[in-house]
mmCIF file of C-alpha atoms in Angstrom:
data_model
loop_
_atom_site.group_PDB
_atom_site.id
_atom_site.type_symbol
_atom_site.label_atom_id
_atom_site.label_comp_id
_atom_site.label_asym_id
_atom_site.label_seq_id
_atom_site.Cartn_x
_atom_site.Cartn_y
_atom_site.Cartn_z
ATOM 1 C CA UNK A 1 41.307 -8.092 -86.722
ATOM 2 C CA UNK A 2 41.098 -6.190 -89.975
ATOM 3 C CA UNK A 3 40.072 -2.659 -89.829
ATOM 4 C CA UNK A 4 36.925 -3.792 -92.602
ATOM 5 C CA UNK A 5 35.993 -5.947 -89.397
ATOM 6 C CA UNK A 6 36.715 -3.397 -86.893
ATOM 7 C CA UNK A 7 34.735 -0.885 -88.552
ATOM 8 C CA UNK A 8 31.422 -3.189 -88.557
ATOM 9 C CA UNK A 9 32.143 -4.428 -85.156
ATOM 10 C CA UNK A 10 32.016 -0.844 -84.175
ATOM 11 C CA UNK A 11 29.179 0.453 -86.168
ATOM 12 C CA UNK A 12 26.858 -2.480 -84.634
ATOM 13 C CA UNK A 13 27.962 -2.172 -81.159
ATOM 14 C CA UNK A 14 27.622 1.588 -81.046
ATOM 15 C CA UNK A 15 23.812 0.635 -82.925
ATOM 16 C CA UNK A 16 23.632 -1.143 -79.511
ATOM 17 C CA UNK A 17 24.073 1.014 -77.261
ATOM 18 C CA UNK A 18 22.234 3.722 -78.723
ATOM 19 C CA UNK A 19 19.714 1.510 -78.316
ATOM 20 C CA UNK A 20 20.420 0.578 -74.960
ATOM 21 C CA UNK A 21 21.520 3.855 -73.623
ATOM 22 C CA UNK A 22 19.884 6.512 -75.184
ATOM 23 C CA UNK A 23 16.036 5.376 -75.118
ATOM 24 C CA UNK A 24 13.849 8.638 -75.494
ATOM 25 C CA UNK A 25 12.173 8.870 -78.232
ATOM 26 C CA UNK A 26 10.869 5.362 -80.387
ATOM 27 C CA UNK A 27 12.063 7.087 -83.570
ATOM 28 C CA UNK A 28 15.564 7.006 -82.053
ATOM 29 C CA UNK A 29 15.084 3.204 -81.079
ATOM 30 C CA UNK A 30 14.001 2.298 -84.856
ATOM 31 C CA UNK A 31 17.366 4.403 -86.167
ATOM 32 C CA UNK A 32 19.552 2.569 -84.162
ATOM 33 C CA UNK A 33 18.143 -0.710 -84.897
ATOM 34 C CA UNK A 34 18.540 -0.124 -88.785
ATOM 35 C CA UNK A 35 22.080 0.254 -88.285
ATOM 36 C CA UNK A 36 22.933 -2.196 -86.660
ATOM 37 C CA UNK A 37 20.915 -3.987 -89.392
ATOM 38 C CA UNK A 38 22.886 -2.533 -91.983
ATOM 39 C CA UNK A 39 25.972 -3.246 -90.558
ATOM 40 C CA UNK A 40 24.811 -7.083 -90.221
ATOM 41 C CA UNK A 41 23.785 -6.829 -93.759
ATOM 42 C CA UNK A 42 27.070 -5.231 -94.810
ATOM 43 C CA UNK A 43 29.409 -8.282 -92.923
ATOM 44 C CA UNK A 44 27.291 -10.458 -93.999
ATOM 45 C CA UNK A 45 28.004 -9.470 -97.413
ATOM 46 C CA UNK A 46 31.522 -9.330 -97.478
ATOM 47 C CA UNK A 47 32.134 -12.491 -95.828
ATOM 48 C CA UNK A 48 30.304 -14.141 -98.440
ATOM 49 C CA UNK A 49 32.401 -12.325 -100.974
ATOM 50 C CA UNK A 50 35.057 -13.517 -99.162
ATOM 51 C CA UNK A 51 34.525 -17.268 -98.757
ATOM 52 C CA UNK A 52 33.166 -17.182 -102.532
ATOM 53 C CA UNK A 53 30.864 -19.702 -101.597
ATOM 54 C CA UNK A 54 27.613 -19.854 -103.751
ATOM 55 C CA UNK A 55 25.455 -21.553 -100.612
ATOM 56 C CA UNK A 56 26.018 -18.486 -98.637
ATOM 57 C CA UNK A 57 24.790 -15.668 -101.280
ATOM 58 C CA UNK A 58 20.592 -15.921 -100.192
ATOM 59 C CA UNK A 59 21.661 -15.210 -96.538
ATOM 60 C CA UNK A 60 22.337 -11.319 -97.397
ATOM 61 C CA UNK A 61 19.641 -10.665 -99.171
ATOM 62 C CA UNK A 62 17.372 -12.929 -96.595
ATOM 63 C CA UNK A 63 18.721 -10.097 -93.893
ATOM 64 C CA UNK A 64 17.718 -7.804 -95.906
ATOM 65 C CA UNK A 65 13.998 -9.270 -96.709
ATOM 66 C CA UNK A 66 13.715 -9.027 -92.573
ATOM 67 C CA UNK A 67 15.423 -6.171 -92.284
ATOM 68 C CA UNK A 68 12.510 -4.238 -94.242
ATOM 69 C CA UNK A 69 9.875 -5.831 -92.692
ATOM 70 C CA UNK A 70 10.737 -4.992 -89.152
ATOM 71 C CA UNK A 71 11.462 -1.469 -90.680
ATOM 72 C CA UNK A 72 7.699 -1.256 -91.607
ATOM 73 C CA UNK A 73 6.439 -2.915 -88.550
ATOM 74 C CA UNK A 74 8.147 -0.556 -86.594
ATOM 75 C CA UNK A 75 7.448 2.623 -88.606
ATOM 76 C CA UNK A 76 3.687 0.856 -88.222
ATOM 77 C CA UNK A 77 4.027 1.073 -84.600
ATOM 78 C CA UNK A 78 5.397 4.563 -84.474
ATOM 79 C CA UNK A 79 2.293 6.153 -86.195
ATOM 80 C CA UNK A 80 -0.482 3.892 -83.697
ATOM 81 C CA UNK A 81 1.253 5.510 -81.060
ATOM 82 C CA UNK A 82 1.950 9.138 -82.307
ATOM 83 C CA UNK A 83 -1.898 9.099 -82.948
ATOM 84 C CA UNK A 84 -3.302 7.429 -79.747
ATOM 85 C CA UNK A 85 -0.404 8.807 -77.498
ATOM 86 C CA UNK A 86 -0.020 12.188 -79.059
ATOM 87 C CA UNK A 87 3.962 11.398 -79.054
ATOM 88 C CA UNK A 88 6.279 8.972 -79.891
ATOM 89 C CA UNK A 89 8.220 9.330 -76.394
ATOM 90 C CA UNK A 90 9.563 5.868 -74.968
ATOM 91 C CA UNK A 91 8.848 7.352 -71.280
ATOM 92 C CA UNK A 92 4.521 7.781 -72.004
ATOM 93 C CA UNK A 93 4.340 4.792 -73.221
ATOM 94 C CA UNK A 94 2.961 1.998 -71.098
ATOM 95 C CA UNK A 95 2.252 -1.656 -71.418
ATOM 96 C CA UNK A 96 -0.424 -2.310 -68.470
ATOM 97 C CA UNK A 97 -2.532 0.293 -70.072
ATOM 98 C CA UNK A 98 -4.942 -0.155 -73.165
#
């Protein structure tokens, strides 16, 4: 394993759990999801550099496309419940309840 690879393989699982491990506040949640996105993004982008293969080049920039719009979905979702809620705790927050 190269230490390129290492270093992404690291950077998404610690993404992980943050997101598994350390779920307080939904601000927290979003953080940790967007870097494990970027370290997707970033593998993603040197592999393709790597195979030099022309058929692979949209995939990146697809990630990216999906990566932004579940940014703003979840930033979406983080001000409907800051306003109804009052906070943007993980713990208030209840799915049986309207």
């Amino acid at each position: 394993m190269t230490p390129v690879h290492f270093s992404f393989t690291t950077a998404f699982i610690l993404g992980l759990m943050g997101l598994a491990f350390h779920r307080t506040h939904l601000l927290s949640a979003l953080l940790c999801l967007e870097g494990m996105m970027l370290s997707l993004f970033i593998a993603l982008s040197l592999w393709t550099l790597q195979l030099e293969a022309t058929a692979f080049s949209t995939a990146p920039m697809l990630l990216l496309a999906f990566s932004a719009c579940e940014a703003s979905a979840g930033l979406a979702l983080l001000v409907a419940t800051a306003r109804t809620h009052g906070t943007d705790r993980l713990q208030n927050l209840n799915l049986l309840q309207c």
